[in-house]
Coordinates of C-alpha atoms in Angstrom, one line a residue:
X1 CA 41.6 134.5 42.3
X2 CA 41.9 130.9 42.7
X3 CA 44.9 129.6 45.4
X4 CA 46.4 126.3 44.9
X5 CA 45.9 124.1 47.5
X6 CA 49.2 123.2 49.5
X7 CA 51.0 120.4 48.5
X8 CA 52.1 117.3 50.4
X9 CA 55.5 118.7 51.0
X10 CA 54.2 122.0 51.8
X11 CA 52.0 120.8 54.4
X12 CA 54.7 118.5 56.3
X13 CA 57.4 121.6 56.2
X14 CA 54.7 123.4 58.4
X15 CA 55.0 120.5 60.8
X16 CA 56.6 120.9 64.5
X17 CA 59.2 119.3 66.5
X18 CA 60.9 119.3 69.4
X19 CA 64.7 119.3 69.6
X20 CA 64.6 116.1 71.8
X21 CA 62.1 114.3 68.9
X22 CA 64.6 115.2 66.3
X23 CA 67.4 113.7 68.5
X24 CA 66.1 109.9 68.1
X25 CA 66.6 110.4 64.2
X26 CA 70.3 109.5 64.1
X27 CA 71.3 106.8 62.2
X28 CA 71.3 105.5 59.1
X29 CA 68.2 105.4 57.4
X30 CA 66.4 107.6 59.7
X31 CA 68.4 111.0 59.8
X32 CA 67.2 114.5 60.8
X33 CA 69.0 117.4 61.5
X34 CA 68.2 121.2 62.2
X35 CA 69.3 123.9 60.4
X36 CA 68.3 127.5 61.9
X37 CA 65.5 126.3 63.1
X38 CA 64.3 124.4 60.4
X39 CA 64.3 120.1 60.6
X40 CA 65.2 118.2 57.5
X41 CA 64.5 115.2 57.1
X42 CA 68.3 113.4 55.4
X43 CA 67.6 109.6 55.6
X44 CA 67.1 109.2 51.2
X45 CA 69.8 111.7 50.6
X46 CA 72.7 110.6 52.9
X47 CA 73.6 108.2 50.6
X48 CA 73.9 111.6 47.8
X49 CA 75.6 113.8 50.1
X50 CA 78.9 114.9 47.8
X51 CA 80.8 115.3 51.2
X52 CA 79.9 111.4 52.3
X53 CA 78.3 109.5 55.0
X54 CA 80.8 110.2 57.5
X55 CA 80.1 113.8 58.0
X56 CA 76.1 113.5 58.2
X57 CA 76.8 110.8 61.1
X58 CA 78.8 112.9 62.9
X59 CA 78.1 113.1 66.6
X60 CA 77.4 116.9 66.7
X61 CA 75.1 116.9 63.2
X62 CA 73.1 113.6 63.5
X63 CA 70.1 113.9 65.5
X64 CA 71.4 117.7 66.4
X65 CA 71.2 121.2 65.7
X66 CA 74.0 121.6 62.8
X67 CA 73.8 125.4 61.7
X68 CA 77.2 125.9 63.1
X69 CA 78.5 123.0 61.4
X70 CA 76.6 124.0 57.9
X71 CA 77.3 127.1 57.9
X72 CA 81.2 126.3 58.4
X73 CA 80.8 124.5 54.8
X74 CA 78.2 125.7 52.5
X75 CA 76.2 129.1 52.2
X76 CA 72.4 129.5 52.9
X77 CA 72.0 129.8 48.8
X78 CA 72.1 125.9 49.0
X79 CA 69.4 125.4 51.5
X80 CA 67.3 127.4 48.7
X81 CA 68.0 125.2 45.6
X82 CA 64.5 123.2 45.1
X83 CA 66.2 119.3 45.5
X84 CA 67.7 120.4 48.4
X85 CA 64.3 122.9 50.4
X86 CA 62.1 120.2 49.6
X87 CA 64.5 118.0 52.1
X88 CA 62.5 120.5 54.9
X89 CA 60.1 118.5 56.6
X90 CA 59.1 120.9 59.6
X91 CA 60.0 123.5 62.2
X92 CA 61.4 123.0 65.8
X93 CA 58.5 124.0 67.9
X94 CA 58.4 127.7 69.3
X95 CA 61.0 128.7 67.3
X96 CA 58.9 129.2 64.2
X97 CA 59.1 133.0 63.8
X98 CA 62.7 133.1 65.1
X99 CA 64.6 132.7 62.1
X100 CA 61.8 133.5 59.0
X101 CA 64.6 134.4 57.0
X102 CA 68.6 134.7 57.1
X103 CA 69.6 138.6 57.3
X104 CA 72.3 139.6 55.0
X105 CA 73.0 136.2 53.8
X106 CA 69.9 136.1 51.1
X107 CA 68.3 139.2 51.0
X108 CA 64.8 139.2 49.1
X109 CA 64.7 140.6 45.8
X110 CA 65.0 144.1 45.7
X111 CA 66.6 144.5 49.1
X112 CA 69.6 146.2 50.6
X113 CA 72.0 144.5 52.7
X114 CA 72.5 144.9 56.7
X115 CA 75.8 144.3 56.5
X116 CA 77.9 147.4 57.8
X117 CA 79.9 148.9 54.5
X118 CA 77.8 146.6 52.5
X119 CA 76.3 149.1 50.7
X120 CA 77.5 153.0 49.9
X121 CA 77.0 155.3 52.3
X122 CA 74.5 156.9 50.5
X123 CA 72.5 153.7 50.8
X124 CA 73.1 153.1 54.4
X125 CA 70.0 154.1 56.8
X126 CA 70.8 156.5 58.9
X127 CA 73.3 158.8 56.3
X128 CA 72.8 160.9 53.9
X129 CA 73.7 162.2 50.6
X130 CA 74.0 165.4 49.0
X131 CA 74.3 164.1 45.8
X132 CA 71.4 161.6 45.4
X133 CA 68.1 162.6 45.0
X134 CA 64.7 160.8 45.3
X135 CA 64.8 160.3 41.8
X136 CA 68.3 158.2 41.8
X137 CA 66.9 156.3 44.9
X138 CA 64.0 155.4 43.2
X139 CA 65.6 154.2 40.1
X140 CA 67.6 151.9 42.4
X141 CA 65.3 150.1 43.9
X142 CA 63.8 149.6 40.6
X143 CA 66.4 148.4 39.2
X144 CA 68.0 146.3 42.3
X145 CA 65.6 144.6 42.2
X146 CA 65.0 143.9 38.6
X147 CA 69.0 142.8 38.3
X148 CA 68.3 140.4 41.6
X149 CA 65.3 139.1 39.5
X150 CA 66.1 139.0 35.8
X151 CA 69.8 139.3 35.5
X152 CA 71.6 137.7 38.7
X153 CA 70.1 133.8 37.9
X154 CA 71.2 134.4 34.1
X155 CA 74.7 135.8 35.2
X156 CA 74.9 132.7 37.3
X157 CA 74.4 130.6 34.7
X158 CA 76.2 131.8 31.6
X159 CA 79.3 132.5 33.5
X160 CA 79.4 128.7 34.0
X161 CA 78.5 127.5 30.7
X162 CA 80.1 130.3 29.1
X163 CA 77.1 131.2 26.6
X164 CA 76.2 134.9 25.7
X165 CA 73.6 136.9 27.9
X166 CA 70.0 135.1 27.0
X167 CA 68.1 136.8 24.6
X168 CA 64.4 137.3 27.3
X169 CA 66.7 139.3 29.5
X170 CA 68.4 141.7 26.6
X171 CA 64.7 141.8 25.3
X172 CA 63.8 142.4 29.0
X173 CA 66.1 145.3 29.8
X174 CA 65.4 146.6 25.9
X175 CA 61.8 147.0 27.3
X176 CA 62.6 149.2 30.2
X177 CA 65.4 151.0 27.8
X178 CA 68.1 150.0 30.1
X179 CA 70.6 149.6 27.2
X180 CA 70.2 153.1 26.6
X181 CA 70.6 154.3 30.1
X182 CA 73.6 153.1 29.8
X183 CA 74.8 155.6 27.9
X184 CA 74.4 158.2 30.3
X185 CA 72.6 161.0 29.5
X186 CA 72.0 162.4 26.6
X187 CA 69.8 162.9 23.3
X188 CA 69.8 159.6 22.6
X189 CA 67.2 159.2 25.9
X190 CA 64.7 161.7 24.3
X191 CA 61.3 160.1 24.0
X192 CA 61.7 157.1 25.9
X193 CA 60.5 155.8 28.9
X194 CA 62.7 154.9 31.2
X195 CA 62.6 152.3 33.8
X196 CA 58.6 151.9 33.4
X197 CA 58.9 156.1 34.0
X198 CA 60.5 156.2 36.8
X199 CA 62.7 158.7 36.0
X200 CA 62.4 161.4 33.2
X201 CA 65.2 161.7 29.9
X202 CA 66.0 165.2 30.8
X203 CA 66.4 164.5 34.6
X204 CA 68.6 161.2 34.0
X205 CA 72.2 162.4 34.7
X206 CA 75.9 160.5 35.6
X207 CA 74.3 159.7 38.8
X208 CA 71.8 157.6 37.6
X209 CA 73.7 156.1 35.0
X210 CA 76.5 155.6 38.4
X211 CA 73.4 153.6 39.8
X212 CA 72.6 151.7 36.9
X213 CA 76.7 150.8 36.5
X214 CA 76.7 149.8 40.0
X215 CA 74.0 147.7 40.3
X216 CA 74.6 145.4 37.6
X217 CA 77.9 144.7 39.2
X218 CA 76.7 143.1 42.1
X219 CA 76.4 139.9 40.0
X220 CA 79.5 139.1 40.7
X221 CA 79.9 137.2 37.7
X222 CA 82.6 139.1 35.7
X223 CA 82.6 137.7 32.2
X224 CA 78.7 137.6 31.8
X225 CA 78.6 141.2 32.9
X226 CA 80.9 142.1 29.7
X227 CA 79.0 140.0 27.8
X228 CA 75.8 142.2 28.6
X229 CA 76.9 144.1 25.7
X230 CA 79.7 146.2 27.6
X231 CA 80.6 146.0 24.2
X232 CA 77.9 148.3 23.3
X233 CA 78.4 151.0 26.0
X234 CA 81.9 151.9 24.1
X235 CA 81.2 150.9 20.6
X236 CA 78.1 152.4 20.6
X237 CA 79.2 156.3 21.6
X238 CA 81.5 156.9 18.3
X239 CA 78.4 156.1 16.5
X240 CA 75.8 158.9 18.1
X241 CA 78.3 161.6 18.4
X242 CA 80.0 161.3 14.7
X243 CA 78.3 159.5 13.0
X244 CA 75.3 160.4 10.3
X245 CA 71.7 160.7 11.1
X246 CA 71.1 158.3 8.3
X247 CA 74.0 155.9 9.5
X248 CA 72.1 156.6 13.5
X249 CA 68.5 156.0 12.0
X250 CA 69.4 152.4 10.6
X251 CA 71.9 150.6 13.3
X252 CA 71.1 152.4 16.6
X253 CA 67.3 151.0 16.9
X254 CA 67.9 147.9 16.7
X255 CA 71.1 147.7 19.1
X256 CA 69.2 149.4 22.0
X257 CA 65.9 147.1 21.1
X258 CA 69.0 144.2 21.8
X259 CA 68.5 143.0 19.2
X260 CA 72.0 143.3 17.3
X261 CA 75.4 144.1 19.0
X262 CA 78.2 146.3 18.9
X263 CA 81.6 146.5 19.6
X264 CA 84.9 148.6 19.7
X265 CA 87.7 147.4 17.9
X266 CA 91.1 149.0 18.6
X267 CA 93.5 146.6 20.2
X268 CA 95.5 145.0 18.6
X269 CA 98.6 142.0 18.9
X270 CA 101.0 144.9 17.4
X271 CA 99.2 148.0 19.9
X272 CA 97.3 148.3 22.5
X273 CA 97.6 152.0 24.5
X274 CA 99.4 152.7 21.7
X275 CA 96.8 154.2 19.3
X276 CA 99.8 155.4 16.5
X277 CA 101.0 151.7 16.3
X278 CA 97.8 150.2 14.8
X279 CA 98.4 148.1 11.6
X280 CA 94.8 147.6 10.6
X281 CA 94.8 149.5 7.6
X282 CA 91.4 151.8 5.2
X283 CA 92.3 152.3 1.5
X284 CA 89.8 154.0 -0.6
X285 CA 88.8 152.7 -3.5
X286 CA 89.1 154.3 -6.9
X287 CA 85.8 156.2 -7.2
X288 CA 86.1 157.1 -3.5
X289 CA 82.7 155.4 -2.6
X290 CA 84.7 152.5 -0.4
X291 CA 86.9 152.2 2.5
X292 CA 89.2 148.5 1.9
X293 CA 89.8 147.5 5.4
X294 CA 92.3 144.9 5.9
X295 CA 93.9 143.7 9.5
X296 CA 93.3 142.4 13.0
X297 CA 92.0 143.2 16.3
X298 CA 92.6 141.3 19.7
X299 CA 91.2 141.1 23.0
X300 CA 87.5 142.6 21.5
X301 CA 84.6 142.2 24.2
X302 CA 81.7 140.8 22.8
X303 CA 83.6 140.1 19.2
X304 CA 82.5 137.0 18.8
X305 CA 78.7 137.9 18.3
X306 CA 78.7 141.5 17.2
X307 CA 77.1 142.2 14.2
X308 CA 78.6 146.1 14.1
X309 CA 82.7 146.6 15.0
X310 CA 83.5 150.0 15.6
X311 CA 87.2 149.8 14.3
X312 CA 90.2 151.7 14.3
X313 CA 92.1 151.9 10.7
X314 CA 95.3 153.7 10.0
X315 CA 94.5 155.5 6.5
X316 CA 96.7 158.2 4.5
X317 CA 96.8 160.9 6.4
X318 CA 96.8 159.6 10.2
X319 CA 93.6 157.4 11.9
X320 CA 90.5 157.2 11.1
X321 CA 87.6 155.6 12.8
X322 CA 84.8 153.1 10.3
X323 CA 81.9 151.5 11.7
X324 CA 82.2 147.7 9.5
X325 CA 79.2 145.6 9.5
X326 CA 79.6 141.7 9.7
X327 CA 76.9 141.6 6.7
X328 CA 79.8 143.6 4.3
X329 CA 81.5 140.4 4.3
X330 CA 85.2 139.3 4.7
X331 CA 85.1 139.4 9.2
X332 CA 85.6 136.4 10.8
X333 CA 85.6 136.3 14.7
X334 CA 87.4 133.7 16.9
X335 CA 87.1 133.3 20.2
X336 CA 89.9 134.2 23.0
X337 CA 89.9 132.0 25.8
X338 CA 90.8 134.3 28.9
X339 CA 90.7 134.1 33.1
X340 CA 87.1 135.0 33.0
X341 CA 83.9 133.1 31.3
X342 CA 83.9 132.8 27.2
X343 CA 80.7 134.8 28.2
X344 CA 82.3 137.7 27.4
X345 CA 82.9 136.8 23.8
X346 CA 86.1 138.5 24.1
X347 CA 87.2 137.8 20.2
X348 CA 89.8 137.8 17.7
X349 CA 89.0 139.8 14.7
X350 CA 90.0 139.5 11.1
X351 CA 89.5 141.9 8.0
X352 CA 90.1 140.3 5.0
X353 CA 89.4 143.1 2.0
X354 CA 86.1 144.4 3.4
X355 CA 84.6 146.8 1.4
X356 CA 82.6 149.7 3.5
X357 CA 80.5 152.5 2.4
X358 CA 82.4 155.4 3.1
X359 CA 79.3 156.7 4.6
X360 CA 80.3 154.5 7.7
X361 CA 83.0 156.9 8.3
X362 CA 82.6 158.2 11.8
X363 CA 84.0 161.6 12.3
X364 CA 86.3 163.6 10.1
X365 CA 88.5 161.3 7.7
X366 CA 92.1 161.5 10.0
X367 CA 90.7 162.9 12.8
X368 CA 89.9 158.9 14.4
X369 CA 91.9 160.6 17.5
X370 CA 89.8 162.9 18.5
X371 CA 86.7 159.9 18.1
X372 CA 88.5 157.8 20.4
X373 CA 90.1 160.1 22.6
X374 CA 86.2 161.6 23.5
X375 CA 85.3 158.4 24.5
X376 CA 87.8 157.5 27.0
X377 CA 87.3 159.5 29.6
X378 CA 83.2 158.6 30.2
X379 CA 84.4 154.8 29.2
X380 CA 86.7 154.5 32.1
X381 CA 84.4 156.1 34.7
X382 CA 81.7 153.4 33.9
X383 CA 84.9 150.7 34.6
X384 CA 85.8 152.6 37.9
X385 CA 81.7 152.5 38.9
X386 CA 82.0 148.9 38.4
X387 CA 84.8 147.8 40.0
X388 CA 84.0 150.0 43.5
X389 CA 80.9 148.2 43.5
X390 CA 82.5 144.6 43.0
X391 CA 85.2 145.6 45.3
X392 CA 82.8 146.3 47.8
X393 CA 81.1 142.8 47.3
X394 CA 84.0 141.1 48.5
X395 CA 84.1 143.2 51.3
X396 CA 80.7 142.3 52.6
X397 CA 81.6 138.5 51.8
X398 CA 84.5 138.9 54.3
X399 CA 82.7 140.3 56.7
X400 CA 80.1 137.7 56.6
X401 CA 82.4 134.9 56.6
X402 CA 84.6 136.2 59.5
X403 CA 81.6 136.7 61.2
X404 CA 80.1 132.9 61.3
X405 CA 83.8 131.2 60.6
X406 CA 85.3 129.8 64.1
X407 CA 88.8 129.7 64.7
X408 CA 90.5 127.6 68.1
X409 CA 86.6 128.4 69.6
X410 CA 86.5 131.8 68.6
X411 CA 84.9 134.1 65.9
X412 CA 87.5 134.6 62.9
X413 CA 87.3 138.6 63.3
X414 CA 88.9 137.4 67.0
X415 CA 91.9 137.3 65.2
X416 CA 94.0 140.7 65.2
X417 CA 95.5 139.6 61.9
X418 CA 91.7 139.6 60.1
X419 CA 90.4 142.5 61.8
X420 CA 93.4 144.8 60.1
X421 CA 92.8 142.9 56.9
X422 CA 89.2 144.0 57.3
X423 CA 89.7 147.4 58.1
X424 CA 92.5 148.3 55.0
X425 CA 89.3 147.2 52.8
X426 CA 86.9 149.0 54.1
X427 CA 89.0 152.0 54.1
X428 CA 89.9 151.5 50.3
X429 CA 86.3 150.7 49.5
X430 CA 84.8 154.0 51.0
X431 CA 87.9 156.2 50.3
X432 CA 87.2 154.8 46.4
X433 CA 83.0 155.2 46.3
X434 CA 84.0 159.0 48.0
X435 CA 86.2 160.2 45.3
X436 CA 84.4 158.5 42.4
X437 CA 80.9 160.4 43.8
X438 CA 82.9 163.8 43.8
X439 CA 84.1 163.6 40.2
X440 CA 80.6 161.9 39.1
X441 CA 79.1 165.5 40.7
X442 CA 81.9 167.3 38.6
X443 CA 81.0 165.6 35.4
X444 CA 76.7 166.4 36.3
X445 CA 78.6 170.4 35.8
X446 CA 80.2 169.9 32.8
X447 CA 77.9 168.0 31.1
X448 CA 77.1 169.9 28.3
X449 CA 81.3 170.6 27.3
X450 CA 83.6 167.6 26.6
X451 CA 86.4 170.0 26.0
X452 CA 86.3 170.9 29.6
X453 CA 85.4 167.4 30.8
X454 CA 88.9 166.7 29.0
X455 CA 90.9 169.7 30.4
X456 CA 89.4 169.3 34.3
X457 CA 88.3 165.1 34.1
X458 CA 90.8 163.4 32.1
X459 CA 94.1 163.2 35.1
X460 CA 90.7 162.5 38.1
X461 CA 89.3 159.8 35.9
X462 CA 92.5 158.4 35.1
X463 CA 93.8 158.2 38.4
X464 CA 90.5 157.0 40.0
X465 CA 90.7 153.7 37.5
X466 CA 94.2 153.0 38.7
X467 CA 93.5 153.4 42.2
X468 CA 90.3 151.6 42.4
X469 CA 92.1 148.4 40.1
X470 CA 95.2 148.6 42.6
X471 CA 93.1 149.0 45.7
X472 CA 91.0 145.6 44.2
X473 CA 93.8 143.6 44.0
X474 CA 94.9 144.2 47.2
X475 CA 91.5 143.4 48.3
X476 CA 91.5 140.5 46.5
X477 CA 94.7 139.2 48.0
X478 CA 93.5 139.5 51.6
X479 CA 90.1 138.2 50.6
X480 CA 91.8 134.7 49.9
X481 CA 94.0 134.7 52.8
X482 CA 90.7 135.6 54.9
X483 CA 88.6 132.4 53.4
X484 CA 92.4 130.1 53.2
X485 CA 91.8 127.2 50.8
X486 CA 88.0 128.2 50.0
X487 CA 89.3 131.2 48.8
X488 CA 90.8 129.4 45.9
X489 CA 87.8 127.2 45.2
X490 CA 84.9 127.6 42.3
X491 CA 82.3 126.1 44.4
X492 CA 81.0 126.5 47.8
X493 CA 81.2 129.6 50.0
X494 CA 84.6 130.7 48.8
X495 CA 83.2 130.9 45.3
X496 CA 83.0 134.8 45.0
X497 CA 86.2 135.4 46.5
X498 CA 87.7 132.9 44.2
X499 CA 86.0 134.6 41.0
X500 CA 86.7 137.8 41.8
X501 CA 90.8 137.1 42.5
X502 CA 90.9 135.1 39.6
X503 CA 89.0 138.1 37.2
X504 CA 90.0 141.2 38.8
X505 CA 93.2 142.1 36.7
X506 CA 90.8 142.7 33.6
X507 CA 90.0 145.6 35.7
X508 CA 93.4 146.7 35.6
X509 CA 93.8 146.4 32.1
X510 CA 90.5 147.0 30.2
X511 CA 90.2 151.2 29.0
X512 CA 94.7 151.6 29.8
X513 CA 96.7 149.6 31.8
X514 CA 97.4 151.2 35.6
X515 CA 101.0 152.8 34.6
X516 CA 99.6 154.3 32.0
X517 CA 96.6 156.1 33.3
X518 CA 98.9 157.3 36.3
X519 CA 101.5 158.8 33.6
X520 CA 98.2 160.4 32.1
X521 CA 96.9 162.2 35.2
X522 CA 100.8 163.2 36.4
X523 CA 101.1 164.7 32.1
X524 CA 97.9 166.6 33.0
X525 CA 98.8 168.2 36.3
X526 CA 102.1 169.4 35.2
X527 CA 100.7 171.0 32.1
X528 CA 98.6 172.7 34.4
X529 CA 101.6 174.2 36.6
X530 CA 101.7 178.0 37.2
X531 CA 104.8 178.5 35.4
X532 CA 106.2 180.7 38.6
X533 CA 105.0 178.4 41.2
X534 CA 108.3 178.0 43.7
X535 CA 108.9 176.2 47.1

């Protein structure tokens, strides 16, 4: 194969200097600095720099090695942006191996971080696991590295802009059937090739489907990651265990392909936890044929551009659950703006007299408890495998930044204060990824029984989510206290912390607020008291 011959920029980054060389560049209209090692040449851009001239001509950064002094401002993502790399005009001589590449600041695609508690333990080198196999490891490096190269610039993107997930990567995930792996396990996986055959349908279990959850949070952008059709991953489950083979055969296909998109629609203005207070109302027609949906929904993720709306409807006799189509006609979406990017087409939903084919029913007519309630539990155990993982993000960035961030001449973790701030964190981090790996291995044994998934899961799972959305906000809070005023800044090297304080109560909220999933696991436990149990 052909190479391409280096270009003129190419060729003069491979130049070398010596530090007292780059010291005559100084002044204006002739400026060099260094950077790890690396010389760039500033003399055009001064004039461009967003911070002003003042701080390029600064005695310790004109002429001098300012990695302290950059690193103190800006993260190494910016040195990678094209208009600013091609500023790179050589390395300082001898020192051309010494820093090839930033560890645990940029990792290459694919790659896991150095950073102690940057990753789970079972991740870490040098630990080990008794609950992942070579299969799950597999299918993570896979698919780390496929979010780093696919997802993460899209996620980056969208969240600013606020436009839905771009159609190459859903058609890009579709082709390695993530959307189904999303699932979890299941028959739905049967005859499909997953992750380019990485791992076998009737291997895949909650552990792979814990690695898949996790590794798309490490976007850290949190309304583009609903937007990647979270929507989907609870709508979707109502449909494949009540609904008709017929009803399956037509809408399922083309929703894992992504090419259409689903939704659950149950909260409302008037309810939200509150399942009996639903006003959205099914009426059958005359001949019984029809369901006559009339009412609203709030807060729906992905709303705004679903074409299916898995909807809860107060009928006759009790609740019911109807999958509605947008092509039946009389549903218009609007979108919510909330803390997090419009990304998330989080929607408000009306019904105006939409006639559905009865056949849409999912699950026994009055029986819409039992759909929802057997969806719960599995959708707030992909929540909780989120939010560890994003939690644990925010970790690593606090480590990092207390790391290179000096304070009166010292390292920030100098500081008593932010080395007990950094130790609660961890602590709540690992204590969080321990218990959620124990009751992922309970669910692997009840796989095949929801009944006792309910009985033995439903308290664990429930008190897991509010744990891990408490324990995040506290993180959060001594995140922002960690990075001060860049800590409460969109841009620059505060910007996940920021993010991630500003989106984490979502967490909290999204599958039952805290209170109530703590009154759910306490309900639980006492019905299971031995009725002669005494102190």
């Amino acid at each position: 194969m052909a190479t391409q011959a280096p270009t003129q920029s190419q060729n003069q980054s491979n130049s070398t200097f010596t530090r007292e060389e780059v010291a005559k560049h100084n002044k204006k209209g002739d400026l060099w600095i260094i950077i790890d090692s690396r010389v760039y040449d500033l003399s055009r851009f001064a004039a461009l720099h967003p911070g002003g001239l003042h701080v390029l001509f600064d005695e310790e950064v004109a002429g001098q090695d300012a990695t302290k002094i950059f690193y103190s401002l800006h993260r190494h993502e910016v040195l990678q942006k094209p208009s600013y790399a091609r500023l790179q005009i050589g390395v300082i001589r001898g020192e051309e191996e010494d820093k090839d590449r930033i560890i645990g600041t940029t990792s290459l695609p694919g790659e896991l971080s150095l950073v102690p508690y940057g990753e789970p333990t079972w991740l870490t080198k040098g630990y080990s696991s008794p609950y992942f196999s070579e299969s799950h490891r597999k299918l993570q490096a896979a698919f780390r590295k496929f979010v780093d190269e696919i997802i993460y610039p899209d996620a980056q993107l969208c969240e600013e802009n606020g436009k839905r997930a771009s159609q190459s990567v859903l058609d890009a995930m579709a082709a390695k059937n993530i959307h189904a792996m999303r699932l979890g396990p299941g028959k739905h996986l049967k005859g499909l090739q997953l992750m380019d055959g990485i791992v076998q349908p009737e291997e895949f279990d909650y552990f792979h489907e814990l690695v898949i959850n996790q590794e798309v949070s490490r976007i850290g952008a949190r309304g583009y990651g609903d937007g990647l059709m979270a929507g989907m991953v609870i709508g979707l489950p109502p449909v494949l265990n009540f609904g008709s083979e017929e009803l399956k055969k037509r809408v399922v296909p083309d929703i894992f392909a992504g090419k259409k998109f689903i939704c659950l629609a149950i909260s409302e203005a008037f309810a939200g936890s509150d399942v009996a207070g639903l006003k959205t109302t099914a009426e059958k027609t005359e001949d019984g044929k029809h369901w006559i949906i009339n009412g609203t929904k709030k807060w729906i993720t992905n709303g705004t551009f679903c074409d299916y709306f898995t909807v809860g409807c107060r009928t006759d006799g009790g609740f019911t659950v109807i999958l509605v189509e947008r092509a039946h006609g009389g549903v218009e979406t609007m979108p919510i703006k909330t803390s997090y990017s419009s990304a998330a087409g989080t929607a408000y939903i009306t019904f105006d007299n939409v006639k559905v084919p009865v056949e849409n029913t999912l699950g026994p007519e009055n029986a819409g408890l039992l759909v929802m309630l057997s969806n719960f539990n599995h959708e707030r155990w992909v929540m909780t495998c989120a939010s560890i993982r994003s939690q644990r993000l925010i970790v690593e960035e606090c480590l990092k930044w207390a790391n290179q961030r000096e304070v009166f001449g010292k390292p920030l973790f100098s500081q008593a204060v932010i080395r007990h701030k950094l130790a609660a964190m961890i602590a709540r981090v690992e204590s969080a990824q321990a218990w959620l790996e124990n009751i992922t291995y309970q669910m692997t044994k009840m796989a095949c029984t929801y009944k006792q998934q309910s009985a033995k899961l439903a308290g664990q799972i429930a008190f897991i989510k509010m744990y891990a959305t408490r324990t995040a906000q506290e993180t959060a809070r001594d995140a922002v206290q960690i990075f001060g005023g860049r800590g409460i800044s969109q841009k620059g090297m505060g910007r996940h912390i920021e993010h991630y304080h500003r989106t984490i109560t979502f967490d909290s909220l999204l599958g039952g607020a805290e209170d109530v999933l703590g009154d759910l696991g306490v309900r639980q436990a006492i019905k299971q008291m031995p009725k002669n149990v005494r102190l």
